[in-house]
Coordinates of N, CA and C in Angstrom, one line a residue:
M1 N -10.5 5.2 23.2 CA -9.6 4.6 22.1 C -10.1 3.2 21.8
Q2 N -10.3 2.9 20.4 CA -10.8 1.7 20.0 C -9.7 0.6 20.1
R3 N -10.2 -0.6 20.4 CA -9.2 -1.7 20.5 C -9.8 -2.8 19.5
D4 N -8.8 -3.6 19.0 CA -9.2 -4.7 18.1 C -9.6 -5.9 19.0
A5 N -10.8 -6.5 18.8 CA -11.2 -7.7 19.5 C -11.3 -8.8 18.5
W6 N -10.7 -10.0 18.9 CA -10.8 -11.1 18.0 C -11.6 -12.2 18.7
H7 N -12.3 -12.9 17.8 CA -13.2 -14.0 18.3 C -13.0 -15.1 17.4
G8 N -13.2 -16.3 17.9 CA -13.2 -17.5 17.0 C -11.8 -18.1 17.0
P9 N -11.8 -19.4 16.7 CA -10.5 -20.2 16.7 C -9.6 -19.8 15.5
A10 N -8.3 -20.0 15.7 CA -7.4 -19.8 14.6 C -7.5 -20.9 13.6
S11 N -7.1 -20.7 12.4 CA -7.2 -21.8 11.4 C -5.8 -22.0 10.8
Q12 N -5.4 -23.2 10.6 CA -4.1 -23.5 10.0 C -4.2 -23.1 8.5
G13 N -5.4 -23.0 7.9 CA -5.5 -22.7 6.6 C -5.6 -21.2 6.3
A14 N -5.6 -20.4 7.4 CA -5.8 -19.0 7.2 C -4.7 -18.4 6.4
A15 N -5.0 -17.4 5.6 CA -4.1 -16.8 4.6 C -3.1 -15.9 5.3
F16 N -3.4 -15.3 6.4 CA -2.6 -14.3 7.0 C -2.0 -14.7 8.3
D17 N -0.8 -14.2 8.5 CA -0.1 -14.4 9.8 C -0.5 -13.2 10.7
W18 N -1.5 -13.4 11.5 CA -2.1 -12.3 12.3 C -1.1 -11.8 13.3
P19 N -0.4 -12.6 14.1 CA 0.6 -12.0 15.0 C 1.6 -11.1 14.4
R20 N 2.1 -11.5 13.2 CA 3.1 -10.6 12.5 C 2.4 -9.4 11.9
T21 N 1.1 -9.6 11.5 CA 0.4 -8.4 11.0 C 0.2 -7.4 12.1
F22 N -0.2 -7.8 13.3 CA -0.4 -6.9 14.4 C 0.9 -6.3 14.9
A23 N 2.0 -7.1 14.8 CA 3.3 -6.5 15.2 C 3.7 -5.4 14.2
A24 N 3.4 -5.6 12.9 CA 3.7 -4.5 11.9 C 2.8 -3.3 12.1
R25 N 1.6 -3.6 12.5 CA 0.6 -2.5 12.7 C 1.0 -1.6 13.9
G26 N 1.6 -2.2 15.0 CA 1.9 -1.4 16.1 C 0.7 -1.0 16.9
A27 N 0.7 0.3 17.4 CA -0.4 0.8 18.2 C -1.5 1.5 17.3
G28 N -1.3 1.6 16.0 CA -2.2 2.3 15.1 C -3.3 1.3 14.6
H29 N -4.0 1.8 13.6 CA -5.1 1.0 13.0 C -4.5 0.2 11.9
L30 N -5.3 -0.8 11.5 CA -4.8 -1.7 10.5 C -4.8 -1.1 9.1
R31 N -3.7 -1.2 8.4 CA -3.6 -0.7 7.0 C -3.2 -1.8 6.1
P32 N -3.5 -1.6 4.8 CA -3.1 -2.7 3.9 C -1.6 -3.1 3.9
E33 N -0.7 -2.2 4.1 CA 0.7 -2.5 4.1 C 1.1 -3.3 5.4
H34 N 0.2 -3.4 6.4 CA 0.6 -4.2 7.6 C 0.4 -5.7 7.4
L35 N -0.4 -6.1 6.4 CA -0.7 -7.5 6.2 C 0.5 -8.3 6.0
R36 N 0.6 -9.4 6.7 CA 1.7 -10.3 6.6 C 1.1 -11.7 6.3
R37 N 1.7 -12.4 5.3 CA 1.2 -13.6 4.8 C 1.9 -14.8 5.5
R38 N 1.1 -15.9 5.7 CA 1.7 -17.1 6.2 C 2.6 -17.7 5.1
P39 N 3.6 -18.5 5.4 CA 4.4 -19.2 4.4 C 3.4 -20.0 3.5
Q40 N 3.8 -20.1 2.2 CA 3.0 -20.9 1.2 C 2.8 -22.3 1.7
Q41 N 1.6 -22.8 1.7 CA 1.3 -24.2 2.1 C 1.3 -25.0 0.8
A42 N 1.6 -26.3 1.0 CA 1.6 -27.2 -0.1 C 0.2 -27.3 -0.8
R43 N -0.8 -27.2 0.0 CA -2.2 -27.3 -0.5 C -2.9 -26.0 -0.3
S44 N -3.4 -25.4 -1.4 CA -4.2 -24.2 -1.4 C -5.6 -24.5 -1.8
G45 N -6.5 -23.5 -1.8 CA -7.8 -23.7 -2.3 C -8.9 -23.1 -1.5
A46 N -8.6 -22.1 -0.7 CA -9.6 -21.4 0.0 C -10.4 -20.5 -1.0
L47 N -11.7 -20.3 -0.6 CA -12.5 -19.3 -1.3 C -12.7 -18.1 -0.3
H48 N -12.3 -16.9 -0.7 CA -12.5 -15.7 0.1 C -13.7 -14.9 -0.6
C49 N -14.8 -14.9 0.1 CA -16.0 -14.1 -0.4 C -15.9 -12.8 0.3
F50 N -15.7 -11.7 -0.4 CA -15.7 -10.3 0.1 C -17.1 -9.7 -0.1
L51 N -17.6 -9.2 1.0 CA -18.9 -8.6 1.0 C -18.7 -7.1 1.4
L52 N -18.8 -6.3 0.4 CA -18.4 -4.8 0.5 C -19.6 -4.0 0.7
D53 N -19.7 -3.2 1.7 CA -20.7 -2.2 2.0 C -20.5 -1.0 1.1
C54 N -21.4 -0.8 0.2 CA -21.3 0.4 -0.7 C -22.5 1.4 -0.5
S55 N -23.0 1.4 0.7 CA -24.1 2.4 1.0 C -23.5 3.8 1.1
A56 N -24.4 4.7 1.2 CA -24.0 6.2 1.2 C -23.1 6.5 2.3
S57 N -23.3 5.9 3.5 CA -22.5 6.3 4.7 C -21.1 5.9 4.5
M58 N -20.8 5.0 3.6 CA -19.4 4.6 3.3 C -18.6 5.7 2.5
R59 N -19.3 6.7 2.1 CA -18.6 7.8 1.4 C -17.9 8.7 2.5
S60 N -18.3 8.7 3.7 CA -17.8 9.6 4.7 C -16.3 9.2 5.0
D61 N -15.5 10.3 5.1 CA -14.1 10.2 5.4 C -13.3 9.2 4.4
G62 N -13.8 9.1 3.2 CA -13.1 8.2 2.3 C -13.1 6.8 2.6
N63 N -14.2 6.3 3.4 CA -14.2 5.0 3.9 C -14.2 4.0 2.7
L64 N -15.0 4.3 1.7 CA -15.1 3.3 0.6 C -13.8 3.2 -0.1
A65 N -13.1 4.3 -0.3 CA -11.8 4.3 -1.0 C -10.8 3.4 -0.1
R66 N -10.8 3.6 1.2 CA -10.0 2.8 2.0 C -10.3 1.3 2.0
A67 N -11.7 1.1 2.0 CA -12.1 -0.3 1.9 C -11.7 -1.0 0.6
K68 N -11.7 -0.2 -0.5 CA -11.3 -0.8 -1.8 C -9.8 -1.0 -1.8
G69 N -9.0 -0.1 -1.1 CA -7.6 -0.3 -1.0 C -7.3 -1.6 -0.3
L70 N -8.0 -1.8 0.8 CA -7.7 -3.1 1.6 C -8.2 -4.3 0.8
L71 N -9.3 -4.1 0.1 CA -9.8 -5.2 -0.7 C -8.7 -5.6 -1.8
L72 N -8.1 -4.7 -2.4 CA -7.1 -5.0 -3.4 C -5.9 -5.7 -2.7
A73 N -5.5 -5.3 -1.5 CA -4.4 -5.9 -0.8 C -4.8 -7.4 -0.5
L74 N -6.0 -7.6 0.0 CA -6.4 -8.9 0.3 C -6.5 -9.8 -0.9
M75 N -6.9 -9.3 -2.0 CA -7.0 -10.1 -3.3 C -5.6 -10.4 -3.8
Q76 N -4.7 -9.5 -3.6 CA -3.3 -9.7 -4.0 C -2.7 -10.9 -3.1
E77 N -3.0 -10.9 -1.8 CA -2.6 -12.0 -1.0 C -3.2 -13.3 -1.5
A78 N -4.5 -13.3 -1.8 CA -5.2 -14.5 -2.3 C -4.5 -15.0 -3.6
Y79 N -4.1 -14.0 -4.5 CA -3.4 -14.4 -5.7 C -2.1 -15.1 -5.4
Q80 N -1.4 -14.6 -4.5 CA -0.1 -15.2 -4.1 C -0.2 -16.6 -3.5
R81 N -1.4 -16.8 -2.9 CA -1.7 -18.2 -2.4 C -2.4 -19.1 -3.3
R82 N -2.7 -18.6 -4.5 CA -3.5 -19.3 -5.5 C -4.9 -19.7 -5.0
D83 N -5.5 -18.8 -4.2 CA -6.8 -19.0 -3.7 C -7.8 -18.5 -4.7
H84 N -9.1 -18.7 -4.4 CA -10.2 -18.2 -5.2 C -10.9 -17.0 -4.4
V85 N -11.4 -16.1 -5.2 CA -12.1 -15.0 -4.6 C -13.4 -14.7 -5.2
A86 N -14.3 -14.0 -4.5 CA -15.6 -13.5 -5.0 C -15.9 -12.2 -4.4
L87 N -16.6 -11.4 -5.0 CA -17.0 -10.1 -4.5 C -18.5 -9.8 -4.7
L88 N -19.1 -9.5 -3.6 CA -20.5 -9.0 -3.6 C -20.5 -7.6 -3.0
C89 N -21.2 -6.7 -3.7 CA -21.4 -5.3 -3.2 C -22.9 -5.1 -2.9
F90 N -23.2 -4.5 -1.7 CA -24.6 -4.2 -1.4 C -24.8 -2.7 -1.1
A91 N -25.9 -2.2 -1.6 CA -26.3 -0.8 -1.4 C -27.7 -0.6 -1.9
G92 N -28.4 0.3 -1.3 CA -29.8 0.6 -1.7 C -30.6 -0.6 -1.3
E93 N -31.2 -1.3 -2.3 CA -32.0 -2.5 -2.1 C -31.4 -3.6 -3.0
V94 N -30.2 -3.5 -3.3 CA -29.5 -4.4 -4.3 C -28.3 -5.0 -3.8
V95 N -28.1 -6.3 -4.1 CA -26.8 -6.9 -3.8 C -26.3 -7.4 -5.2
E96 N -25.1 -6.9 -5.6 CA -24.6 -7.1 -6.9 C -23.3 -8.0 -6.8
L97 N -23.4 -9.1 -7.6 CA -22.2 -10.0 -7.7 C -21.2 -9.3 -8.7
R98 N -20.2 -8.6 -8.2 CA -19.3 -7.9 -9.0 C -18.2 -8.9 -9.5
L99 N -17.9 -9.9 -8.8 CA -16.9 -10.9 -9.2 C -17.3 -12.3 -8.8
P100 N -17.8 -13.1 -9.8 CA -18.1 -14.5 -9.4 C -16.9 -15.3 -8.9
P101 N -17.1 -16.3 -8.2 CA -15.9 -17.1 -7.7 C -15.0 -17.5 -8.8
R102 N -13.7 -17.2 -8.6 CA -12.7 -17.6 -9.6 C -11.3 -17.5 -9.0
R103 N -10.3 -18.0 -9.7 CA -9.0 -17.9 -9.2 C -8.6 -16.4 -9.1
A104 N -8.0 -16.0 -8.0 CA -7.6 -14.6 -7.8 C -6.6 -14.2 -8.9
S105 N -6.7 -13.0 -9.4 CA -5.8 -12.5 -10.4 C -4.8 -11.5 -9.8
A106 N -3.7 -11.2 -10.6 CA -2.7 -10.3 -10.1 C -3.2 -8.9 -10.1
W107 N -4.0 -8.5 -11.1 CA -4.4 -7.1 -11.2 C -5.9 -6.9 -11.1
N108 N -6.3 -6.1 -10.2 CA -7.8 -5.9 -10.0 C -8.2 -4.5 -10.0
D109 N -7.2 -3.6 -10.2 CA -7.5 -2.1 -10.0 C -8.6 -1.7 -11.0
D110 N -8.6 -2.2 -12.3 CA -9.5 -1.6 -13.3 C -11.0 -1.9 -13.0
W111 N -11.3 -3.0 -12.3 CA -12.7 -3.2 -12.1 C -13.1 -2.9 -10.6
V112 N -12.1 -2.7 -9.7 CA -12.4 -2.3 -8.4 C -12.6 -0.7 -8.3
A113 N -11.8 0.0 -9.1 CA -11.9 1.5 -9.1 C -13.3 2.0 -9.3
P114 N -14.1 1.5 -10.3 CA -15.4 2.1 -10.6 C -16.4 1.9 -9.5
I115 N -16.2 1.1 -8.5 CA -17.2 0.8 -7.5 C -17.5 2.1 -6.7
A116 N -18.8 2.4 -6.7 CA -19.2 3.7 -6.0 C -20.2 3.4 -4.9
A117 N -20.5 4.4 -4.1 CA -21.3 4.2 -2.9 C -22.6 5.1 -3.1
G118 N -23.7 4.6 -2.5 CA -24.9 5.4 -2.5 C -26.1 4.5 -2.1
G119 N -27.1 5.1 -1.4 CA -28.3 4.4 -1.0 C -28.2 3.8 0.4
G120 N -29.1 2.9 0.7 CA -29.2 2.3 2.1 C -28.3 1.2 2.2
T121 N -28.5 0.4 3.3 CA -27.6 -0.7 3.7 C -28.3 -2.0 3.9
P122 N -28.5 -2.7 2.8 CA -29.2 -4.0 2.9 C -28.3 -5.1 3.4
L123 N -27.9 -5.0 4.6 CA -26.9 -5.9 5.2 C -27.4 -7.3 5.2
A124 N -28.6 -7.5 5.7 CA -29.2 -8.9 5.8 C -29.2 -9.6 4.4
L125 N -29.7 -8.9 3.4 CA -29.7 -9.4 2.1 C -28.3 -9.8 1.6
G126 N -27.4 -8.9 1.8 CA -26.0 -9.1 1.4 C -25.4 -10.4 2.1
V127 N -25.7 -10.5 3.3 CA -25.2 -11.7 4.1 C -25.9 -13.0 3.5
Q128 N -27.1 -12.9 3.3 CA -27.9 -14.0 2.7 C -27.3 -14.5 1.4
R129 N -27.0 -13.5 0.5 CA -26.4 -13.8 -0.8 C -25.0 -14.4 -0.7
A130 N -24.3 -13.9 0.3 CA -22.9 -14.4 0.5 C -23.0 -15.9 1.0
G131 N -24.0 -16.2 1.9 CA -24.1 -17.5 2.3 C -24.5 -18.5 1.2
Q132 N -25.4 -18.0 0.3 CA -25.7 -18.9 -0.8 C -24.5 -19.1 -1.7
L133 N -23.7 -18.1 -1.9 CA -22.5 -18.3 -2.8 C -21.5 -19.3 -2.1
L134 N -21.3 -19.1 -0.8 CA -20.3 -20.0 -0.2 C -20.8 -21.4 -0.1
A135 N -22.1 -21.6 0.0 CA -22.7 -23.0 0.1 C -22.4 -23.8 -1.2
K136 N -22.1 -23.2 -2.3 CA -21.8 -23.9 -3.5 C -20.4 -24.3 -3.6
S137 N -19.6 -24.0 -2.6 CA -18.1 -24.4 -2.7 C -17.7 -25.2 -1.5
E138 N -18.4 -26.3 -1.3 CA -18.2 -27.2 -0.1 C -16.8 -27.8 -0.1
S139 N -16.1 -27.9 -1.2 CA -14.8 -28.5 -1.3 C -13.7 -27.6 -0.8
R140 N -14.0 -26.3 -0.6 CA -12.9 -25.4 -0.2 C -13.2 -24.9 1.2
Q141 N -12.1 -24.4 1.8 CA -12.3 -23.7 3.0 C -12.9 -22.3 2.7
R142 N -14.0 -21.9 3.3 CA -14.7 -20.8 2.9 C -14.6 -19.6 3.9
W143 N -14.1 -18.5 3.4 CA -14.0 -17.3 4.2 C -15.0 -16.3 3.8
L144 N -15.6 -15.6 4.8 CA -16.5 -14.5 4.5 C -15.8 -13.3 5.2
W145 N -15.6 -12.3 4.3 CA -15.0 -11.0 4.8 C -16.1 -9.9 4.6
L146 N -16.5 -9.3 5.7 CA -17.5 -8.2 5.6 C -16.7 -6.9 5.9
L147 N -16.7 -6.0 4.9 CA -16.1 -4.7 5.0 C -17.2 -3.7 5.1
T148 N -17.4 -3.0 6.3 CA -18.6 -2.2 6.5 C -18.3 -1.2 7.6
D149 N -19.1 -0.1 7.6 CA -19.0 0.8 8.7 C -20.1 0.5 9.8
G150 N -20.8 -0.5 9.5 CA -21.8 -1.0 10.5 C -23.0 -0.1 10.7
R151 N -23.3 0.8 9.8 CA -24.4 1.7 9.9 C -25.7 1.1 9.5
S152 N -26.1 0.1 10.1 CA -27.3 -0.7 9.8 C -27.9 -1.2 11.1
S153 N -29.2 -1.3 11.2 CA -29.8 -1.8 12.4 C -30.1 -3.3 12.3
E154 N -29.8 -3.9 11.1 CA -30.0 -5.3 10.9 C -28.9 -6.1 11.6
N155 N -29.3 -7.3 12.0 CA -28.4 -8.2 12.7 C -28.5 -9.6 12.2
P156 N -28.1 -9.8 11.0 CA -28.3 -11.2 10.4 C -27.4 -12.2 11.1
A157 N -27.8 -13.4 11.0 CA -27.0 -14.5 11.5 C -25.8 -14.8 10.6
R158 N -24.8 -15.4 11.1 CA -23.6 -15.8 10.3 C -24.0 -16.9 9.4
P159 N -23.7 -16.9 8.1 CA -24.0 -18.0 7.2 C -23.4 -19.3 7.7
E160 N -24.2 -20.3 7.7 CA -23.6 -21.6 8.1 C -22.5 -22.1 7.2
A161 N -22.5 -21.6 5.9 CA -21.5 -22.1 5.0 C -20.1 -21.4 5.2
A162 N -20.1 -20.4 6.0 CA -18.8 -19.6 6.3 C -18.0 -20.4 7.3
D163 N -16.9 -21.0 6.9 CA -16.1 -21.7 7.8 C -15.3 -20.7 8.7
M164 N -14.9 -19.6 8.2 CA -14.3 -18.5 8.9 C -14.9 -17.2 8.5
A165 N -14.9 -16.3 9.4 CA -15.5 -15.0 9.1 C -14.7 -13.9 9.8
C166 N -14.6 -12.8 9.1 CA -13.9 -11.6 9.6 C -14.7 -10.4 9.3
V167 N -14.9 -9.5 10.2 CA -15.6 -8.2 10.1 C -14.6 -7.1 10.2
V168 N -14.4 -6.3 9.1 CA -13.5 -5.2 9.1 C -14.3 -3.9 9.2
D169 N -14.1 -3.2 10.3 CA -14.9 -2.1 10.7 C -14.3 -0.8 10.2
F170 N -15.1 -0.1 9.4 CA -14.7 1.2 8.8 C -15.4 2.4 9.5
E171 N -16.0 2.2 10.6 CA -16.8 3.3 11.3 C -15.8 4.4 11.7
T172 N -16.1 5.6 11.4 CA -15.3 6.8 11.7 C -16.1 7.9 12.4
A173 N -17.4 7.6 12.8 CA -18.2 8.6 13.4 C -17.7 9.1 14.7
R174 N -17.9 10.3 15.1 CA -17.5 10.8 16.4 C -18.2 10.1 17.5
V175 N -19.4 9.8 17.3 CA -20.2 9.0 18.3 C -20.4 7.6 17.7
P176 N -19.5 6.7 17.8 CA -19.6 5.4 17.2 C -20.7 4.5 17.7
L177 N -21.3 3.7 16.9 CA -22.4 2.8 17.3 C -21.9 1.4 17.6
H178 N -20.7 1.1 17.1 CA -20.0 -0.2 17.4 C -20.8 -1.4 16.9
R179 N -21.7 -1.2 15.9 CA -22.5 -2.3 15.4 C -21.7 -3.3 14.7
A180 N -20.6 -2.9 14.0 CA -19.8 -3.9 13.3 C -19.1 -4.8 14.3
R181 N -18.7 -4.2 15.4 CA -18.1 -5.0 16.5 C -19.1 -6.0 17.1
Q182 N -20.3 -5.5 17.3 CA -21.4 -6.3 17.9 C -21.7 -7.5 17.0
L183 N -21.7 -7.2 15.7 CA -22.0 -8.2 14.7 C -20.9 -9.3 14.7
A184 N -19.7 -8.9 14.8 CA -18.5 -9.8 14.9 C -18.7 -10.7 16.1
T185 N -19.1 -10.1 17.2 CA -19.3 -10.9 18.4 C -20.5 -11.9 18.2
H186 N -21.5 -11.4 17.6 CA -22.7 -12.3 17.3 C -22.3 -13.4 16.4
W187 N -21.4 -13.2 15.5 CA -21.0 -14.2 14.5 C -19.9 -15.1 15.1
D188 N -19.3 -14.8 16.2 CA -18.1 -15.4 16.7 C -17.0 -15.3 15.6
A189 N -16.9 -14.1 15.1 CA -15.9 -13.9 14.0 C -14.7 -13.0 14.4
R190 N -13.7 -13.0 13.6 CA -12.6 -12.1 13.9 C -13.0 -10.7 13.6
Y191 N -12.5 -9.8 14.3 CA -12.9 -8.3 14.2 C -11.6 -7.5 14.0
V192 N -11.6 -6.6 13.0 CA -10.5 -5.7 12.8 C -11.0 -4.3 12.6
V193 N -10.4 -3.4 13.2 CA -10.7 -2.0 13.0 C -9.7 -1.5 11.9
A194 N -10.3 -1.0 10.8 CA -9.5 -0.4 9.7 C -8.9 0.9 10.1
S195 N -7.9 1.3 9.3 CA -7.2 2.6 9.6 C -8.2 3.7 9.6
N196 N -8.1 4.6 10.5 CA -9.0 5.8 10.7 C -8.3 7.1 10.4
P197 N -8.7 7.8 9.3 CA -8.0 9.0 9.0 C -8.1 10.1 10.0
N198 N -9.1 10.0 10.9 CA -9.3 11.0 12.0 C -8.6 10.6 13.3
A199 N -8.0 9.5 13.3 CA -7.3 9.0 14.5 C -6.0 9.8 14.7

């Protein structure tokens, strides 16, 4: 049975109330409806950079669809907090900036829905591009969210510009490799196991 492992210090500026989120989740896996938001702070201004794995392996068990659902939930939370968001998608040999840094909007379904999966997993390149993007926003608290199934042998370093990092694991293989969890440990990042349809 998989367990959620958390690493790294808590942050007063974090968007989510993780104890309440885990209480809502119970013994199951994390789902978008479990997310609980911290009370609105007087000062907002975080940048949440989402790095979405769109490789072919993410098509398994509807992982990409679940990742997009969680992405939409996270962006909605960012909108309610008046934070900024950005989205990078990586697959094949390409990292695509699907959403440049901007104030989060209320409706994101129309541009998130067409995102498809296919090709290899250029994880290191994706992380590099995310680091470059975050480095341009020194005035904000910078979050890096990696949504992946971890099916890559690459082990890139955590970007120095990422003040906080969270790895969301979508691995559903019968024989898991646990690479996403290993990467979270390597990064000293928070680690979350996404909901598993096979659990």
